[in-house]
Amino acid sequence: MTVPGPDLFPFAALAFGALAVFSLGAFLRGLPGWALSLVTLAALAAAAAPLTLPLPWPLLPAQVSGLSLAEGTTRFYMVLICSLTAGAVLFMQPYARDRGFEGDEIYALMLLATLGMLVLVAARDWMYFFLGLEMFSLPLYVLIGSRLDGRSIEAAVKYLIMGAVASSFLLFGIALIYAGSGTTDMVAGLAGAGLRSPVPLGVGLVLAGLGFKASLAPFHLWTPDVYEGAPAPVTAFLSTASKVAAFAALLRIFLLGGEALWPLLEPLVWGLAALTMVAGNLGALTQRSLKRILAFSSVSHMGYLLMALLAVPAVGPGPVLFYSAVYGLMDLGAFGGLALISPARRDLDDMESLDGLGRERPWGAGLLAVGLLALAGMPPTAGFMGKLVLFEAALSAGYVWLAVLGMAMAVLSIYYYLRPLTHLYMRPPAGTRARPSPTLAGAVAVGLVLAGLLAVGVMPGPLLDAARALAVP
Amino acid sequence: MNAQTHLLSVVLFLPLAGACAALLLRERPGASRAAGMVTAVAELAVTAALPLAAGPGPLRLVEDAAWITRFHARYTLVLDGLSWVLLLMSGLLFLLAVLVSRREAGARPGLFIACLLAIQSSAAGVFLARDLLLFYLFWEVQLIPMFLLIGAFGHEDSRRAAVKFFLFGIAGGLCMLLAVIGLYLLHGQATGAYTLALDGLRGTPVGSGTGLLLFAAFVLAFGVKLPVVPLHTWLPDAHTQAPAAGSLILAGVLLKTGAYGLLRWAVPLFPTAASAAMPVLLALGLAGLFYASCIAFAQTDAKRLVAYSSIGHMGLVVLALAVWNRISLSGAALQMVNHALSTGALFVMLGMLSERAGTREMSRLGGAWKRMPVFSGFFLLFAMASAGLPGLNNFVSELLVVVGAFKAAPWAGGLAFCAMVLTLAYVLRLVRRTLFGQAPPGSGEWADVDAREVLVLVLLAVPVIGLGLFPGPVLDLLRGPVAELAAQGMMP
């Protein structure tokens, strides 16, 4: 039986886009930053287009056995990652311009990282899997340090060391799976192997490696430090696209492992979900810095996602897809809003620096506020619908206690989401601050993310239907 | 008669549109205030005109459309007599809130008006929705604008009070969300037909233990808002710290959404569990009455005193719901309206007084009778209404509740009657300390109420006296819905 080859066009679009941005930067030195960001956005759109539009023929058919775009979940995640990256690029443009580090390299590196994520998501061979993970990590090390000040370099080094540890876990896990199954093919290796030793141990190590990248507890301790030090739009990129990609890989292993691995994975994921929810929410409660709060909050949301992952055998991956999209949108809004209202010298961090910004910078602060409310799961934002889908999935799969724990944690989390809001809207401004000039990219980003958050919150039907339709294997 | 109409959507979203307009006009305070005023008047007018669209027969308007097919949730709005009375009441209160809020809105009238109108939209949604998810959405969303209103425009310790308000509300709300999802799944699994419609979910076969748990989760959410006594601690803080318009809305509308939730949703959805829990609800209602009255007597802050009186009045509503017969339910529905009017009026008047005196401490008020005769007259009227003086509005509803309680549990009726005597005691204390006695030295001249304030007070006084003397038309409106609800809550 001949399997139709995947359409390589999305990957090619990103690779050539990155190349184009690099060359434009090298040969046309006077080119303004917004032009580069436009090229970047065009590349992302070109990558996502053949995945969303029903093309009758593949643009770049190829016989590559290790990549597959056949499953709906894969295509969903690829489009999602491209969209989240586009959002991060829009927030990046005004931010980098005002701080004087805008150049070809940040845009090209973002494209390369996205390429790595797409490879990871589409991988059906452990070699591609590892390649994808490394390809998206390497550009991120540079991006995190791109401001070239002490804090951002420190964060980059932290992420580098953590990434090296994660990679070694992953690589060792892959080696064990190969040793047990005798193939690097993910489909054959996971489905056929069952519990043949040492495949389960290998899967466990791969999960740990991905757990680092998706910051699941107990592998999450790097998250607050790195998020705090990285420039806010890079944090937005890191916390949305890269985490969603790592989670998509996790989901892939689950789907491929199927019933053979399920008895082994179920208690493990149950524990990870409970631990991640508790660690994320309790961690956030004691923080004083907004970026650290958001970092812990993103950890806790990974816990909620794990809860949806548990429900996959009962209700399918639809809820995971939906919540991934909602989560990406929410964190993009929160970090993006933070990026827009931060002063040029240093990102906003302690609560007092937020005082009165709701009045001074209504749109950026509004986006941050809506993002926070969405993360808190309040209607009429997407976060509420996400929570609804999530808990419905968990309850119908029979995980009542986990759902109760999740709800208790959600109540707890409200406290730390409200604190920034009280500072934004309920305190007088702390002295006069310089107002950065408004930009088109920032306005477009605010409009798109706000509209997305509210539209999914009020009319979640289309996204729900898409997630459900694509979740059918 | 099921007249399909889009008028209900207009009632629902008109305030929201006004809120957006006020936000967009935030740079021009006059314009945003005008937008708020126009919206509030238009909303009241449209609400008042709704029966014209319904045609003859008992009042009923329906709007129904598909919403989220994945969850079988529908956009179902139904207006009946009960919903209409509550909508009309909230329309009046929001109009007054916009009128009162001239000074308190401070430098940000845009945000202030937007919060008020957003609460109005969500309250209208609560009163109209007949789909559980739709109802829940409006129920939960009202926390956000109220939080902003208290926190951004309140008094000295307002941020803490606002966070407390939000946390209490969300803790109850999220428990209810779990129960909502649980009920939806249980109903679907038992009958094979998934639905979130109120009429569809009634009579879901649930085990008695599960039923009690789900009922408890609903009661927790509504009980926090109502507030039922052990869950009430957010209320005195929120009331004391909120601006006068905020207190008015909190007492007049938000508390009512809690009572309405119990009346429309919790008991009809779980009649078996509700009858099993009736002694507990009865005890909670009576405890609220006595506890709040005793605490109110010990308050030195006038606004706090009225806040506690609120808890007492709502205890009476809980009592009426626990008894669940046609008389007590009519009383409960009427008491919701009456409490909104008389307590709301007291909050507004205390706002006026503390604006002049710069304090809410009763020891530093006093002597208003001589200096502000018009103000004092109105204050006495509303205080007497609140104490349940015959001829004024609260008397009618309290009488109905007590009579209804006598029918079901005579001892409870007797106790409720005793508690009403306590009410009289603390209301008299409030009147004596604020209106009579000597003016505190060095308190300066207090101007009597101006024309705008008189307009507000007259708008409140007319229904207070009207409902006291001629409650018949309103009771007629309530009769149909109340009979329906009374039948739904009975043991099958």
mmCIF file of N, CA and C in Angstrom, chain B residues 186-223:
data_model
loop_
_atom_site.group_PDB
_atom_site.id
_atom_site.type_symbol
_atom_site.label_atom_id
_atom_site.label_comp_id
_atom_site.label_asym_id
_atom_site.label_seq_id
_atom_site.Cartn_x
_atom_site.Cartn_y
_atom_site.Cartn_z
ATOM 1 N N LEU B 186 -25.670 13.845 33.571
ATOM 2 C CA LEU B 186 -26.563 12.844 34.166
ATOM 3 C C LEU B 186 -27.864 12.750 33.387
ATOM 4 N N HIS B 187 -28.389 13.922 33.034
ATOM 5 C CA HIS B 187 -29.645 13.927 32.294
ATOM 6 C C HIS B 187 -29.464 13.239 30.945
ATOM 7 N N GLY B 188 -28.352 13.570 30.272
ATOM 8 C CA GLY B 188 -28.113 12.972 28.970
ATOM 9 C C GLY B 188 -27.940 11.472 29.057
ATOM 10 N N GLN B 189 -27.186 11.035 30.073
ATOM 11 C CA GLN B 189 -26.945 9.597 30.183
ATOM 12 C C GLN B 189 -28.223 8.847 30.560
ATOM 13 N N ALA B 190 -29.060 9.490 31.384
ATOM 14 C CA ALA B 190 -30.257 8.784 31.837
ATOM 15 C C ALA B 190 -31.326 8.737 30.748
ATOM 16 N N THR B 191 -31.472 9.837 30.006
ATOM 17 C CA THR B 191 -32.577 9.881 29.060
ATOM 18 C C THR B 191 -32.124 9.724 27.616
ATOM 19 N N GLY B 192 -30.835 9.872 27.357
ATOM 20 C CA GLY B 192 -30.356 9.797 25.990
ATOM 21 C C GLY B 192 -30.496 11.090 25.222
ATOM 22 N N ALA B 193 -31.191 12.059 25.804
ATOM 23 C CA ALA B 193 -31.382 13.345 25.130
ATOM 24 C C ALA B 193 -30.663 14.417 25.938
ATOM 25 N N TYR B 194 -29.587 14.952 25.366
ATOM 26 C CA TYR B 194 -28.848 15.987 26.069
ATOM 27 C C TYR B 194 -29.552 17.324 25.888
ATOM 28 N N THR B 195 -29.718 18.044 26.978
ATOM 29 C CA THR B 195 -30.345 19.351 26.883
ATOM 30 C C THR B 195 -29.891 20.211 28.045
ATOM 31 N N LEU B 196 -30.005 21.522 27.878
ATOM 32 C CA LEU B 196 -29.710 22.447 28.968
ATOM 33 C C LEU B 196 -30.912 23.335 29.259
ATOM 34 N N ALA B 197 -32.039 23.049 28.623
ATOM 35 C CA ALA B 197 -33.222 23.882 28.835
ATOM 36 C C ALA B 197 -33.809 23.600 30.211
ATOM 37 N N LEU B 198 -34.322 24.645 30.834
ATOM 38 C CA LEU B 198 -34.882 24.486 32.179
ATOM 39 C C LEU B 198 -35.983 23.441 32.183
ATOM 40 N N ASP B 199 -36.901 23.548 31.211
ATOM 41 C CA ASP B 199 -38.039 22.633 31.214
ATOM 42 C C ASP B 199 -37.602 21.201 30.924
ATOM 43 N N GLY B 200 -36.527 21.062 30.115
ATOM 44 C CA GLY B 200 -36.057 19.724 29.817
ATOM 45 C C GLY B 200 -35.360 19.086 31.008
ATOM 46 N N LEU B 201 -34.618 19.907 31.757
ATOM 47 C CA LEU B 201 -33.814 19.349 32.846
ATOM 48 C C LEU B 201 -34.642 19.026 34.072
ATOM 49 N N ARG B 202 -35.819 19.660 34.185
ATOM 50 C CA ARG B 202 -36.645 19.367 35.354
ATOM 51 C C ARG B 202 -37.036 17.905 35.325
ATOM 52 N N GLY B 203 -37.058 17.304 36.470
ATOM 53 C CA GLY B 203 -37.447 15.901 36.511
ATOM 54 C C GLY B 203 -36.355 14.964 36.036
ATOM 55 N N THR B 204 -35.086 15.437 36.030
ATOM 56 C CA THR B 204 -33.995 14.522 35.737
ATOM 57 C C THR B 204 -33.933 13.464 36.825
ATOM 58 N N PRO B 205 -33.912 12.196 36.454
ATOM 59 C CA PRO B 205 -33.822 11.180 37.502
ATOM 60 C C PRO B 205 -32.408 11.124 38.076
ATOM 61 N N VAL B 206 -32.221 11.657 39.261
ATOM 62 C CA VAL B 206 -30.910 11.564 39.923
ATOM 63 C C VAL B 206 -31.115 10.853 41.250
ATOM 64 N N GLY B 207 -30.085 10.146 41.674
ATOM 65 C CA GLY B 207 -30.138 9.489 42.975
ATOM 66 C C GLY B 207 -30.268 10.525 44.077
ATOM 67 N N SER B 208 -30.779 10.133 45.234
ATOM 68 C CA SER B 208 -31.047 11.136 46.251
ATOM 69 C C SER B 208 -29.752 11.776 46.751
ATOM 70 N N GLY B 209 -28.684 10.971 46.867
ATOM 71 C CA GLY B 209 -27.418 11.545 47.319
ATOM 72 C C GLY B 209 -26.871 12.535 46.314
ATOM 73 N N THR B 210 -26.817 12.125 45.047
ATOM 74 C CA THR B 210 -26.324 13.010 43.993
ATOM 75 C C THR B 210 -27.188 14.257 43.905
ATOM 76 N N GLY B 211 -28.516 14.036 43.985
ATOM 77 C CA GLY B 211 -29.427 15.167 43.896
ATOM 78 C C GLY B 211 -29.141 16.187 44.981
ATOM 79 N N LEU B 212 -28.908 15.706 46.202
ATOM 80 C CA LEU B 212 -28.618 16.627 47.303
ATOM 81 C C LEU B 212 -27.323 17.386 47.053
ATOM 82 N N LEU B 213 -26.309 16.666 46.536
ATOM 83 C CA LEU B 213 -25.024 17.325 46.263
ATOM 84 C C LEU B 213 -25.196 18.429 45.226
ATOM 85 N N LEU B 214 -25.893 18.099 44.132
ATOM 86 C CA LEU B 214 -26.081 19.083 43.066
ATOM 87 C C LEU B 214 -26.891 20.271 43.586
ATOM 88 N N PHE B 215 -27.961 19.959 44.336
ATOM 89 C CA PHE B 215 -28.786 21.024 44.902
ATOM 90 C C PHE B 215 -27.944 21.907 45.817
ATOM 91 N N ALA B 216 -27.089 21.262 46.629
ATOM 92 C CA ALA B 216 -26.249 22.036 47.540
ATOM 93 C C ALA B 216 -25.326 22.976 46.779
ATOM 94 N N ALA B 217 -24.796 22.504 45.638
ATOM 95 C CA ALA B 217 -23.905 23.361 44.858
ATOM 96 C C ALA B 217 -24.660 24.577 44.327
ATOM 97 N N PHE B 218 -25.886 24.364 43.847
ATOM 98 C CA PHE B 218 -26.693 25.496 43.373
ATOM 99 C C PHE B 218 -26.993 26.445 44.534
ATOM 100 N N VAL B 219 -27.395 25.869 45.667
ATOM 101 C CA VAL B 219 -27.746 26.716 46.809
ATOM 102 C C VAL B 219 -26.536 27.506 47.285
ATOM 103 N N LEU B 220 -25.375 26.876 47.218
ATOM 104 C CA LEU B 220 -24.160 27.586 47.617
ATOM 105 C C LEU B 220 -23.960 28.831 46.758
ATOM 106 N N ALA B 221 -24.078 28.660 45.445
ATOM 107 C CA ALA B 221 -23.873 29.803 44.552
ATOM 108 C C ALA B 221 -24.901 30.893 44.814
ATOM 109 N N PHE B 222 -26.182 30.492 44.897
ATOM 110 C CA PHE B 222 -27.217 31.499 45.090
ATOM 111 C C PHE B 222 -27.174 32.052 46.514
ATOM 112 N N GLY B 223 -26.820 31.165 47.460
ATOM 113 C CA GLY B 223 -26.791 31.592 48.856
ATOM 114 C C GLY B 223 -25.723 32.626 49.124
#
